[in-house]
Coordinates of C-alpha atoms in Angstrom, one line a residue:
M1 CA 0.3 0.4 -0.1
T2 CA 2.6 2.2 0.8
R3 CA 4.6 1.4 -2.4
K4 CA 1.1 2.6 -4.4
I5 CA 0.8 6.1 -2.9
E6 CA 4.9 6.4 -3.5
K7 CA 4.5 5.9 -6.9
N8 CA 0.8 7.7 -6.9
N9 CA 2.3 11.0 -5.8
I10 CA 5.6 10.4 -8.1
A11 CA 2.8 10.6 -11.0
L12 CA 1.3 14.0 -9.8
F13 CA 4.9 14.9 -9.0
I14 CA 5.5 14.2 -12.7
L15 CA 3.1 15.7 -13.8
I16 CA 2.8 19.0 -11.9
F17 CA 6.1 19.1 -13.1
L18 CA 4.9 19.2 -16.6
C19 CA 2.4 21.4 -16.2
G20 CA 4.7 24.3 -14.9
F21 CA 7.6 23.7 -17.1
A22 CA 4.9 23.8 -20.4
F23 CA 3.5 27.1 -18.3
G24 CA 6.8 28.9 -18.2
Q25 CA 7.6 28.1 -21.5
L26 CA 4.4 29.6 -22.5
L27 CA 4.8 32.7 -21.0
L28 CA 8.7 33.2 -22.2
K29 CA 7.2 32.5 -25.5
S30 CA 4.7 35.2 -25.4
F31 CA 6.6 37.7 -23.4
T32 CA 8.9 38.1 -25.8
K33 CA 7.0 37.5 -28.9
L34 CA 6.3 41.5 -30.4
T35 CA 6.4 41.1 -33.7
L36 CA 2.7 42.2 -35.8
S37 CA 0.3 40.2 -33.8
D38 CA -3.8 40.7 -32.7
F39 CA -2.2 42.0 -29.4
H40 CA -0.9 45.5 -31.6
V41 CA -4.8 45.8 -32.5
Y42 CA -6.4 46.6 -29.0
Y43 CA -2.6 48.5 -28.0
Y44 CA -2.4 50.9 -30.9
I45 CA -5.8 51.5 -32.2
T46 CA -7.0 52.0 -28.9
K47 CA -4.0 54.2 -28.0
V48 CA -4.8 56.3 -31.3
V49 CA -8.1 56.5 -30.5
M50 CA -8.1 57.5 -26.4
K51 CA -5.0 59.5 -27.3
Y52 CA -5.7 61.8 -30.3
G53 CA -9.2 61.2 -31.3
M54 CA -8.9 58.5 -34.2
H55 CA -11.7 57.0 -35.5
P56 CA -12.1 53.2 -34.4
Y57 CA -13.7 52.1 -37.9
S58 CA -10.9 53.9 -40.0
N59 CA -8.1 52.4 -41.7
F60 CA -4.9 51.3 -39.4
T61 CA -2.9 49.9 -42.6
P62 CA -0.6 48.0 -41.3
I63 CA -2.6 46.8 -38.4
Y64 CA -5.6 44.5 -39.1
P65 CA -9.2 46.4 -38.8
Y66 CA -10.9 46.8 -35.5
Y67 CA -14.2 44.9 -35.4
F68 CA -14.8 45.5 -31.8
P69 CA -17.6 46.7 -30.2
P70 CA -16.8 50.7 -29.0
A71 CA -17.1 49.9 -25.5
S72 CA -14.1 47.5 -25.2
L73 CA -11.8 50.6 -26.1
I74 CA -12.7 51.3 -22.2
I75 CA -10.9 48.0 -21.4
F76 CA -8.0 48.0 -23.4
W77 CA -7.5 51.1 -22.5
P78 CA -5.3 50.4 -19.4
L79 CA -2.6 48.8 -21.5
T80 CA -1.9 52.0 -23.8
L81 CA -0.8 54.0 -20.5
M82 CA 2.4 51.4 -20.1
P83 CA 5.1 51.0 -23.4
F84 CA 4.5 48.0 -25.9
Y85 CA 6.5 45.0 -24.9
I86 CA 5.2 45.8 -20.6
A87 CA 1.9 46.0 -21.8
K88 CA 2.5 42.5 -23.8
I89 CA 3.9 41.1 -20.2
I90 CA 1.1 42.2 -18.2
F91 CA -1.9 40.9 -20.6
T92 CA 0.2 37.8 -20.9
L93 CA 0.2 37.4 -16.5
F94 CA -3.2 38.2 -16.6
N95 CA -4.2 35.7 -19.4
G96 CA -2.2 33.2 -17.2
F97 CA -3.9 33.8 -14.5
L98 CA -7.8 33.0 -16.0
L99 CA -6.3 30.6 -17.6
I100 CA -5.9 29.1 -14.4
L101 CA -8.9 30.7 -12.5
S102 CA -10.8 28.8 -15.3
I103 CA -9.9 25.4 -15.0
F104 CA -9.7 25.8 -10.9
L105 CA -13.7 26.6 -11.5
I106 CA -14.9 23.6 -13.4
N107 CA -12.6 21.2 -11.4
K108 CA -14.4 22.7 -8.2
M109 CA -17.8 22.7 -9.7
L110 CA -17.4 19.1 -11.0
I111 CA -15.0 17.4 -9.2
G112 CA -14.9 19.2 -5.9
K113 CA -11.6 19.0 -5.0
I114 CA -8.0 19.6 -5.8
D115 CA -6.3 16.4 -6.9
I116 CA -4.6 14.8 -10.1
R117 CA -7.5 15.4 -12.5
F118 CA -7.0 19.4 -12.1
W119 CA -3.0 18.8 -13.0
L120 CA -4.6 16.9 -15.9
L121 CA -6.7 19.3 -17.1
L122 CA -4.4 22.0 -16.9
L123 CA -1.8 20.1 -19.1
L124 CA -4.5 19.0 -21.8
S125 CA -5.0 23.0 -22.0
L126 CA -1.9 23.9 -21.9
L127 CA -0.4 22.1 -25.0
F128 CA -3.8 22.8 -26.6
Y129 CA -2.3 24.6 -29.9
P130 CA -5.5 27.1 -30.4
L131 CA -4.6 28.5 -26.4
R132 CA -0.9 28.6 -27.4
F133 CA -1.4 30.6 -30.1
T134 CA -3.7 33.0 -28.3
F135 CA -0.8 33.4 -25.8
T136 CA 1.6 34.7 -28.1
D137 CA -0.3 36.1 -30.2
G138 CA -2.0 38.0 -27.5
Q139 CA -5.0 36.9 -28.2
F140 CA -8.5 37.9 -26.3
N141 CA -9.5 34.4 -26.2
V142 CA -8.7 33.3 -22.3
V143 CA -10.3 36.5 -21.1
M144 CA -13.3 35.1 -22.8
L145 CA -12.8 31.4 -21.5
A146 CA -12.7 32.8 -18.1
I147 CA -15.9 35.2 -18.8
F148 CA -17.7 31.8 -20.0
T149 CA -16.3 30.0 -17.1
L150 CA -17.6 32.5 -14.4
G151 CA -21.0 32.5 -16.3
L152 CA -21.5 28.9 -15.6
Y153 CA -20.0 29.2 -11.9
S154 CA -22.2 32.4 -11.2
L155 CA -25.2 30.5 -11.9
Y156 CA -24.3 27.4 -10.1
K157 CA -23.5 29.3 -6.7
N158 CA -26.5 31.4 -7.4
K159 CA -23.6 34.6 -7.9
D160 CA -25.9 37.0 -10.0
V161 CA -23.7 40.1 -9.7
L162 CA -20.2 38.0 -10.7
G163 CA -22.2 36.4 -13.3
G164 CA -23.8 39.5 -14.9
V165 CA -20.9 41.9 -14.7
S166 CA -18.6 39.0 -16.3
L167 CA -21.1 38.2 -19.1
G168 CA -21.5 41.9 -19.9
V169 CA -18.2 42.6 -20.1
G170 CA -18.0 40.0 -22.7
V171 CA -20.8 41.2 -24.5
V172 CA -19.3 44.4 -25.5
T173 CA -15.8 42.7 -26.4
K174 CA -17.6 39.6 -28.1
I175 CA -21.3 38.9 -28.9
S176 CA -21.1 35.2 -28.2
P177 CA -22.1 35.9 -24.1
A178 CA -25.7 36.9 -25.2
I179 CA -26.5 33.6 -25.4
I180 CA -25.9 33.0 -22.2
L181 CA -28.2 35.8 -21.2
L182 CA -30.9 33.9 -23.2
Y183 CA -30.7 31.3 -21.0
G184 CA -30.8 33.4 -18.1
V185 CA -34.1 34.6 -18.9
L186 CA -35.4 31.1 -19.3
K187 CA -34.3 30.2 -16.0
K188 CA -35.9 33.2 -14.7
K189 CA -32.5 34.5 -13.5
F190 CA -33.6 38.2 -14.2
K191 CA -31.4 39.7 -11.9
L192 CA -28.3 38.4 -13.4
V193 CA -29.6 39.3 -17.1
L194 CA -30.4 43.0 -15.3
V195 CA -26.9 43.6 -13.8
A196 CA -25.2 42.7 -17.1
G197 CA -27.5 44.9 -19.3
L198 CA -26.6 47.6 -16.6
T199 CA -22.7 46.5 -17.3
V200 CA -23.1 46.7 -20.9
I201 CA -25.0 50.5 -21.3
A202 CA -22.6 51.4 -18.6
L203 CA -19.6 50.5 -21.0
S204 CA -21.7 51.8 -24.0
L205 CA -22.1 55.4 -22.7
L206 CA -18.0 55.9 -21.9
A207 CA -17.5 54.9 -25.0
E208 CA -20.2 57.8 -26.3
H209 CA -18.0 60.0 -24.0
F210 CA -14.5 59.1 -24.4
V211 CA -14.9 57.6 -27.7
G212 CA -17.0 59.5 -29.8
K213 CA -20.8 60.9 -29.7
D214 CA -22.8 58.0 -31.4
I215 CA -19.6 55.9 -31.9
N216 CA -22.6 52.5 -30.9
Y217 CA -25.1 53.3 -33.4
Y218 CA -22.1 54.2 -36.1
Y219 CA -21.1 50.3 -35.0
T220 CA -24.2 49.0 -35.3
K221 CA -25.6 50.3 -38.3
F222 CA -22.0 49.9 -40.4
I223 CA -19.4 47.8 -38.6
V224 CA -21.3 44.7 -37.2
K225 CA -22.7 42.8 -41.0
D226 CA -18.7 43.2 -41.7
V227 CA -17.9 41.2 -39.0
S228 CA -18.6 37.8 -40.5
S229 CA -17.8 38.8 -43.7
Q230 CA -13.8 38.7 -42.6
S231 CA -13.6 35.5 -43.7
S232 CA -13.9 34.1 -47.4
G233 CA -13.8 30.7 -46.4
S234 CA -11.2 30.0 -48.8
D235 CA -8.9 28.3 -46.2
S236 CA -8.8 26.5 -42.8
T237 CA -8.8 29.3 -40.7
D238 CA -12.6 30.4 -39.5
Q239 CA -14.1 27.0 -38.4
S240 CA -17.7 28.2 -38.1
L241 CA -20.6 27.1 -38.9
L242 CA -20.8 29.9 -41.8
G243 CA -17.3 29.4 -42.8
F244 CA -18.2 26.0 -43.2
I245 CA -20.8 26.7 -45.9
K246 CA -18.6 29.5 -47.3
R247 CA -16.1 27.2 -47.9
I248 CA -18.4 24.5 -49.3
S249 CA -19.4 27.3 -52.0
H250 CA -16.1 28.5 -52.1
N251 CA -15.1 25.0 -53.9
G252 CA -18.0 25.3 -56.2
K253 CA -19.8 22.3 -54.7
L254 CA -23.0 25.0 -54.7
E255 CA -24.2 28.5 -55.8
I256 CA -24.9 29.8 -53.1
T257 CA -24.9 33.8 -52.6
P258 CA -23.5 35.7 -49.0
V259 CA -26.9 36.6 -48.3
Q260 CA -28.1 33.0 -48.8
Q261 CA -25.1 31.6 -47.0
S262 CA -26.0 33.8 -43.4
L263 CA -29.4 32.2 -43.5
I264 CA -28.8 28.8 -43.7
S265 CA -26.5 29.5 -41.2
Y266 CA -28.6 31.1 -39.0
S267 CA -31.7 28.5 -39.6
I268 CA -29.0 26.0 -38.6
V269 CA -28.4 27.8 -35.4
G270 CA -32.3 28.4 -34.8
I271 CA -33.5 24.5 -35.4
S272 CA -30.4 23.8 -32.9
G273 CA -32.3 26.7 -29.9
L274 CA -35.5 25.3 -31.0
L275 CA -34.3 21.5 -31.0
F276 CA -32.5 22.8 -27.4
F277 CA -35.6 24.1 -25.8
I278 CA -38.2 21.2 -26.5
I279 CA -35.4 18.5 -25.5
D280 CA -35.5 20.8 -22.4
L281 CA -39.2 20.3 -22.1
K282 CA -39.2 17.0 -22.8
T283 CA -36.5 15.7 -20.0
K284 CA -36.3 15.5 -16.9
K285 CA -33.5 17.4 -14.6
G286 CA -30.4 16.0 -13.0
K287 CA -27.9 17.2 -11.0
Y288 CA -25.6 17.9 -14.3
T289 CA -28.8 19.3 -16.7
L290 CA -27.3 23.2 -15.9
F291 CA -23.6 22.3 -16.9
I292 CA -24.9 20.2 -20.1
D293 CA -27.1 23.1 -21.1
Y294 CA -24.4 25.9 -20.4
F295 CA -22.2 23.0 -22.7
I296 CA -24.3 23.2 -25.3
L297 CA -25.0 27.0 -25.6
T298 CA -21.3 28.1 -25.3
M299 CA -21.0 25.6 -28.2
I300 CA -23.8 27.6 -30.3
G301 CA -22.5 30.5 -29.1
V302 CA -18.7 30.3 -30.5
I303 CA -19.7 27.9 -34.0
G304 CA -23.0 29.4 -34.8
T305 CA -22.2 33.5 -34.5
G306 CA -20.7 33.1 -38.0
L307 CA -17.1 33.8 -37.1
A308 CA -14.9 31.2 -35.6
W309 CA -10.9 32.1 -36.2
Y310 CA -9.4 28.4 -34.9
H311 CA -7.8 30.3 -32.2
Q312 CA -11.2 31.3 -30.7
Y313 CA -11.9 27.6 -29.9
T314 CA -9.8 28.7 -26.7
I315 CA -13.5 29.1 -25.4
L316 CA -14.5 26.0 -26.0
L317 CA -12.2 24.3 -23.0
L318 CA -15.0 25.0 -20.8
P319 CA -17.7 22.5 -22.8
L320 CA -14.5 19.9 -23.6
M321 CA -13.3 19.8 -20.3
G322 CA -16.6 20.1 -18.8
T323 CA -17.7 17.0 -20.7
A324 CA -14.6 14.9 -20.1
V325 CA -15.0 15.2 -16.2
L326 CA -18.3 14.1 -16.8
I327 CA -17.5 11.2 -19.0
F328 CA -14.9 10.0 -16.9
T329 CA -15.1 11.2 -13.4
H330 CA -19.7 10.7 -13.5
F331 CA -20.6 8.5 -15.7
D332 CA -22.4 5.6 -14.4
K333 CA -20.5 2.4 -14.7
K334 CA -24.1 0.1 -15.7
F335 CA -23.4 1.6 -18.8
K336 CA -20.2 0.5 -19.7
K337 CA -21.2 0.9 -24.1
E338 CA -22.2 4.5 -23.6
K339 CA -18.9 5.2 -21.6
L340 CA -17.1 3.3 -24.0
I341 CA -18.6 5.4 -27.1
Y342 CA -18.3 8.5 -25.4
V343 CA -14.7 8.3 -24.2
V344 CA -13.7 7.9 -27.9
G345 CA -15.7 10.5 -28.6
I346 CA -13.9 13.1 -26.5
T347 CA -10.7 11.8 -27.3
L348 CA -11.3 12.5 -30.9
V349 CA -12.9 15.9 -30.2
Y350 CA -9.9 16.6 -28.6
L351 CA -7.5 15.5 -31.2
S352 CA -9.3 17.4 -34.0
W353 CA -8.9 20.6 -31.8
F354 CA -5.2 20.0 -30.6
A355 CA -3.4 19.7 -34.0
N356 CA -1.9 22.7 -35.8
L357 CA -4.1 23.8 -38.4
R358 CA -1.2 25.1 -40.2
S359 CA 0.0 21.9 -40.8
K360 CA -1.0 19.7 -43.7
N361 CA 0.2 16.4 -42.3
Y362 CA -2.4 14.8 -40.7
F363 CA -5.4 14.5 -42.1
P364 CA -6.3 14.7 -45.7
K365 CA -7.0 17.6 -47.6
N366 CA -10.8 18.2 -47.5
Y367 CA -10.8 17.0 -43.8
Y368 CA -8.5 18.9 -42.3
Q369 CA -9.4 22.4 -43.6
F370 CA -12.4 22.1 -41.2
V371 CA -11.2 19.6 -38.9
M372 CA -11.4 21.9 -35.5
F373 CA -15.7 22.1 -36.8
Y374 CA -15.7 18.9 -37.2
G375 CA -14.8 18.0 -34.1
G376 CA -16.9 20.7 -32.7
V377 CA -20.1 19.2 -34.2
L378 CA -19.5 15.9 -32.9
L379 CA -18.9 17.1 -29.2
L380 CA -22.3 19.0 -30.0
I381 CA -24.4 15.9 -30.9
G382 CA -22.7 14.2 -27.9
L383 CA -24.0 16.6 -25.4
Y384 CA -27.6 16.5 -27.4
V385 CA -27.5 12.7 -26.6
L386 CA -26.7 13.2 -22.9
K387 CA -28.8 15.6 -22.3
F388 CA -31.8 13.0 -23.5
N389 CA -30.1 10.3 -21.6
Q390 CA -29.2 12.1 -18.1
K391 CA -29.5 8.5 -16.7
W392 CA -26.4 7.9 -17.8
L393 CA -24.4 10.3 -15.4
S394 CA -24.5 9.1 -11.9
D395 CA -24.5 11.7 -8.9
T396 CA -21.5 10.3 -7.0
D397 CA -17.7 10.0 -7.8
Q398 CA -17.0 7.2 -10.1
A399 CA -13.6 7.7 -10.1
E400 CA -11.6 7.4 -7.0
F401 CA -8.6 6.2 -8.6
F402 CA -7.7 9.7 -9.6
D403 CA -7.9 10.9 -6.3
I404 CA -4.5 11.7 -5.6
K405 CA -3.3 14.3 -3.1
M406 CA -0.2 16.0 -1.5
R407 CA 0.2 18.8 0.7
E408 CA -0.8 22.4 -1.0
K409 CA 2.3 24.0 0.1
F410 CA 4.3 21.3 -1.3
V411 CA 2.3 21.1 -4.7
I412 CA 2.0 25.3 -5.0
M413 CA 6.3 25.0 -4.3
A414 CA 6.5 22.6 -6.8
F415 CA 4.3 24.1 -9.5
L416 CA 6.3 27.7 -9.5
A417 CA 9.7 26.1 -9.2
S418 CA 8.9 24.3 -12.0
V419 CA 7.6 27.3 -14.0
L420 CA 10.3 29.1 -13.3
I421 CA 12.9 26.0 -14.9
G422 CA 10.2 26.9 -18.1
F423 CA 10.8 30.1 -18.4
K424 CA 14.8 30.0 -17.9
P425 CA 15.2 33.2 -16.0
L426 CA 18.9 33.3 -16.5
S427 CA 18.3 33.6 -20.0
F428 CA 15.0 35.8 -19.8
S429 CA 16.0 39.5 -20.1
E430 CA 18.5 38.6 -23.5
N431 CA 15.4 36.4 -24.4
L432 CA 13.4 39.6 -23.9
K433 CA 15.8 42.1 -25.9
K434 CA 16.1 39.7 -29.0
G435 CA 12.4 39.7 -29.2
R436 CA 12.1 43.7 -29.2
D437 CA 15.2 43.8 -31.4
E438 CA 12.9 41.5 -33.8
A439 CA 10.0 43.9 -33.5
R440 CA 12.3 46.7 -34.2
V441 CA 13.9 45.8 -37.7
S442 CA 10.3 44.0 -39.0
A443 CA 8.7 47.6 -38.2
L444 CA 11.7 49.4 -39.9
D445 CA 11.7 46.8 -42.6
Y446 CA 7.8 47.6 -43.3
M447 CA 7.9 51.4 -43.2
S448 CA 10.8 51.9 -45.2
E449 CA 9.8 49.4 -47.7
V450 CA 6.5 51.2 -48.1
L451 CA 8.3 54.9 -48.4
I452 CA 10.4 53.6 -51.1
S453 CA 7.7 51.7 -53.3
K454 CA 5.6 54.7 -53.1
K455 CA 8.2 57.3 -53.5
V456 CA 7.6 59.5 -51.2
N457 CA 9.2 63.8 -50.2
F458 CA 9.8 64.5 -46.6
K459 CA 10.4 68.0 -45.0
S460 CA 14.2 67.9 -44.2
E461 CA 14.2 67.7 -40.7
E462 CA 15.2 64.8 -38.0
S463 CA 12.5 63.7 -35.5
N464 CA 11.5 60.1 -33.2
S465 CA 8.9 58.4 -32.3
F466 CA 9.5 59.2 -28.1
L467 CA 8.8 63.1 -29.5
L468 CA 6.3 63.0 -31.7
S469 CA 3.0 60.7 -32.2
N470 CA 2.5 57.9 -34.4
R471 CA 0.3 59.1 -36.5
V472 CA 1.0 59.2 -40.2
G473 CA 0.9 63.1 -41.5
K474 CA 1.6 64.3 -37.5
G475 CA 4.1 61.9 -36.4
Y476 CA 7.9 61.4 -36.6
I477 CA 8.3 60.6 -39.8
R478 CA 8.0 64.1 -41.5
F479 CA 6.2 63.9 -44.7
D480 CA 6.5 66.9 -46.8
K481 CA 3.0 68.8 -47.9
G482 CA 0.1 66.0 -49.2
E483 CA 3.0 63.3 -49.3
D484 CA 1.4 61.4 -46.3
S485 CA -1.4 60.7 -49.0
K486 CA 0.7 58.5 -50.8
V487 CA 1.4 55.6 -48.0
L488 CA -2.1 55.4 -46.8
D489 CA -3.1 52.2 -48.2
K490 CA -0.3 50.7 -46.7
M491 CA 0.5 52.6 -43.7
Y492 CA -2.4 54.6 -42.3
I493 CA -0.3 54.7 -39.1
L494 CA 3.2 54.1 -37.9
Y495 CA 5.2 51.8 -35.6
D496 CA 6.3 52.8 -32.0
D497 CA 9.6 51.7 -30.3
P498 CA 8.4 48.3 -28.4
I499 CA 10.4 50.6 -25.4
N500 CA 10.2 54.0 -26.7
N501 CA 11.8 56.3 -24.7
E502 CA 14.6 58.9 -24.8
D503 CA 17.0 56.0 -25.4
Y504 CA 15.0 53.4 -27.0
N505 CA 12.8 55.4 -30.3
F506 CA 12.4 55.1 -33.9
V507 CA 14.1 57.6 -35.2
F508 CA 13.7 59.3 -38.6
K509 CA 15.9 61.8 -40.6
S510 CA 15.9 63.6 -44.3
S511 CA 18.4 66.1 -45.2
G512 CA 17.3 66.7 -48.9
G513 CA 13.9 66.2 -48.8
S514 CA 13.6 63.0 -51.1
D515 CA 16.0 60.4 -48.7
F516 CA 15.3 59.7 -45.7
N517 CA 17.0 57.7 -42.6
L518 CA 14.9 55.2 -40.3
S519 CA 17.0 53.7 -37.2
A520 CA 16.4 52.0 -33.9
K521 CA 19.1 51.2 -31.1
M522 CA 19.6 47.3 -31.1
E523 CA 19.8 45.5 -27.5
S524 CA 20.5 42.0 -27.9
K525 CA 23.9 40.2 -28.3
R526 CA 22.3 38.6 -31.3
Y527 CA 21.3 41.6 -33.3
K528 CA 24.2 44.3 -32.4
E529 CA 26.1 40.9 -34.1
M530 CA 24.4 41.1 -37.0
Y531 CA 23.8 45.1 -37.3
G532 CA 25.8 46.9 -35.0
D533 CA 24.6 49.3 -32.3
F534 CA 22.0 50.3 -35.0
Y535 CA 19.3 49.1 -37.4
V536 CA 19.4 51.2 -40.6
R537 CA 17.7 51.4 -43.4
R538 CA 18.0 53.8 -45.8
N539 CA 16.0 54.4 -50.0
E540 CA 19.8 55.0 -51.3
N541 CA 20.8 51.6 -49.7
I542 CA 17.8 49.6 -49.5
S543 CA 19.8 46.6 -51.6
D544 CA 22.4 46.1 -49.0
I545 CA 20.0 45.4 -46.1
V546 CA 19.8 42.1 -44.1
N547 CA 16.8 40.9 -43.9

């Protein structure tokens, strides 16, 4: 018996170490990835809107377009009060906290105690490609995962204020949590719905004051219709139902107009919702009805909203991990065949979402392009069947062999130590410098190539990104009168240095009007060896630059 306990403790320790190491590695990669990503959208666009009064739905090339509701700018605004690289670090740490919180709450609601299952859920999440991409690219999906999880927890524990505020914040950033509010109305959770509504109104009023008058009306009338049109369905990045329909049309298998595509998509979503309510009326409620219902609606809310980039499947870790716990922990032993089918099914779903969609080596061409969507459909069908057959689930824990625990202090110390090992603290400073230098080189390369290709003339002046803004025409690149209009299709705002202070900034200089010099000070040993103390781009020696 003692040997068995020792072996179990060793297994738990190894699992904790793997979680910590993977988490540390993910933090390191996320901190140092500072080249163009979605985090640039949240940071740069919020900055120019809140600081310079620019319209949030203008052309912001080379930054991606902004499709979030206006109130979301209020949420992102605090990040713009600090240098870009620090903002990315803080946002990453916040995401890390929210990920652990989400897994903790899923574990608490469905298992009730912290044992080896918590660490297994965390490790499977950390290995999940959509989540890893979300972290490194600075996406908002982990925040949405936490919002959905807090919404479920608030319904489970009757914490209406917590749930209302969380879901309200979710609605002003992504529309998908609105489906949970409809469920709240169905379940007569009127206080939760009221708090969510007040949160949306408060943030929207703040947007009217700080962003611009009638900006919410403008968004509703002119921008909402363009959200789903971001995807043409020509590749695997959009894993929504509408994306799947667009793909069928794009391949020429069916001639479907965009309006028909949307009608078909939302009709299927409507039928799915109707089926949900019919089953809800016909079936006997069980201990896990709330969870199954919530998982179904979360799936519909994400996949059925008209646009679901593959990295947004990070949000679906909630129904994926929650359903896995129900299968492995609460499936009644009397239904062995049914459990086996669900074990195989949930494994297939995880594998279909786990794979890197940008690799074509895992699946045949006609399958890999929508492998995540197919996995989502499989999970949704499984949840509907489970809702109809809740007798398969037992009220008691059916997996006591997972009940392996250690002392709390030891577990925390082991996890933090393994995070530190994965984080490589001795080389972190140099890695961060390399990340900043990589971003500098990429930014100067892009801006200089635009200036050269457009044959721009300049004022014979010198400036830098610390002294002047990153607004084209009024910023640190000193365009001659009217010359800024030549670059607006490629460069509507200018990049800032990741640090952007007196020592580290982008320096512009022109001595004759037709020439220019863009330079940035290097920090890392690697980039200093490659370029010297400064990386310089000039229009007269473009062919000599090493990319």
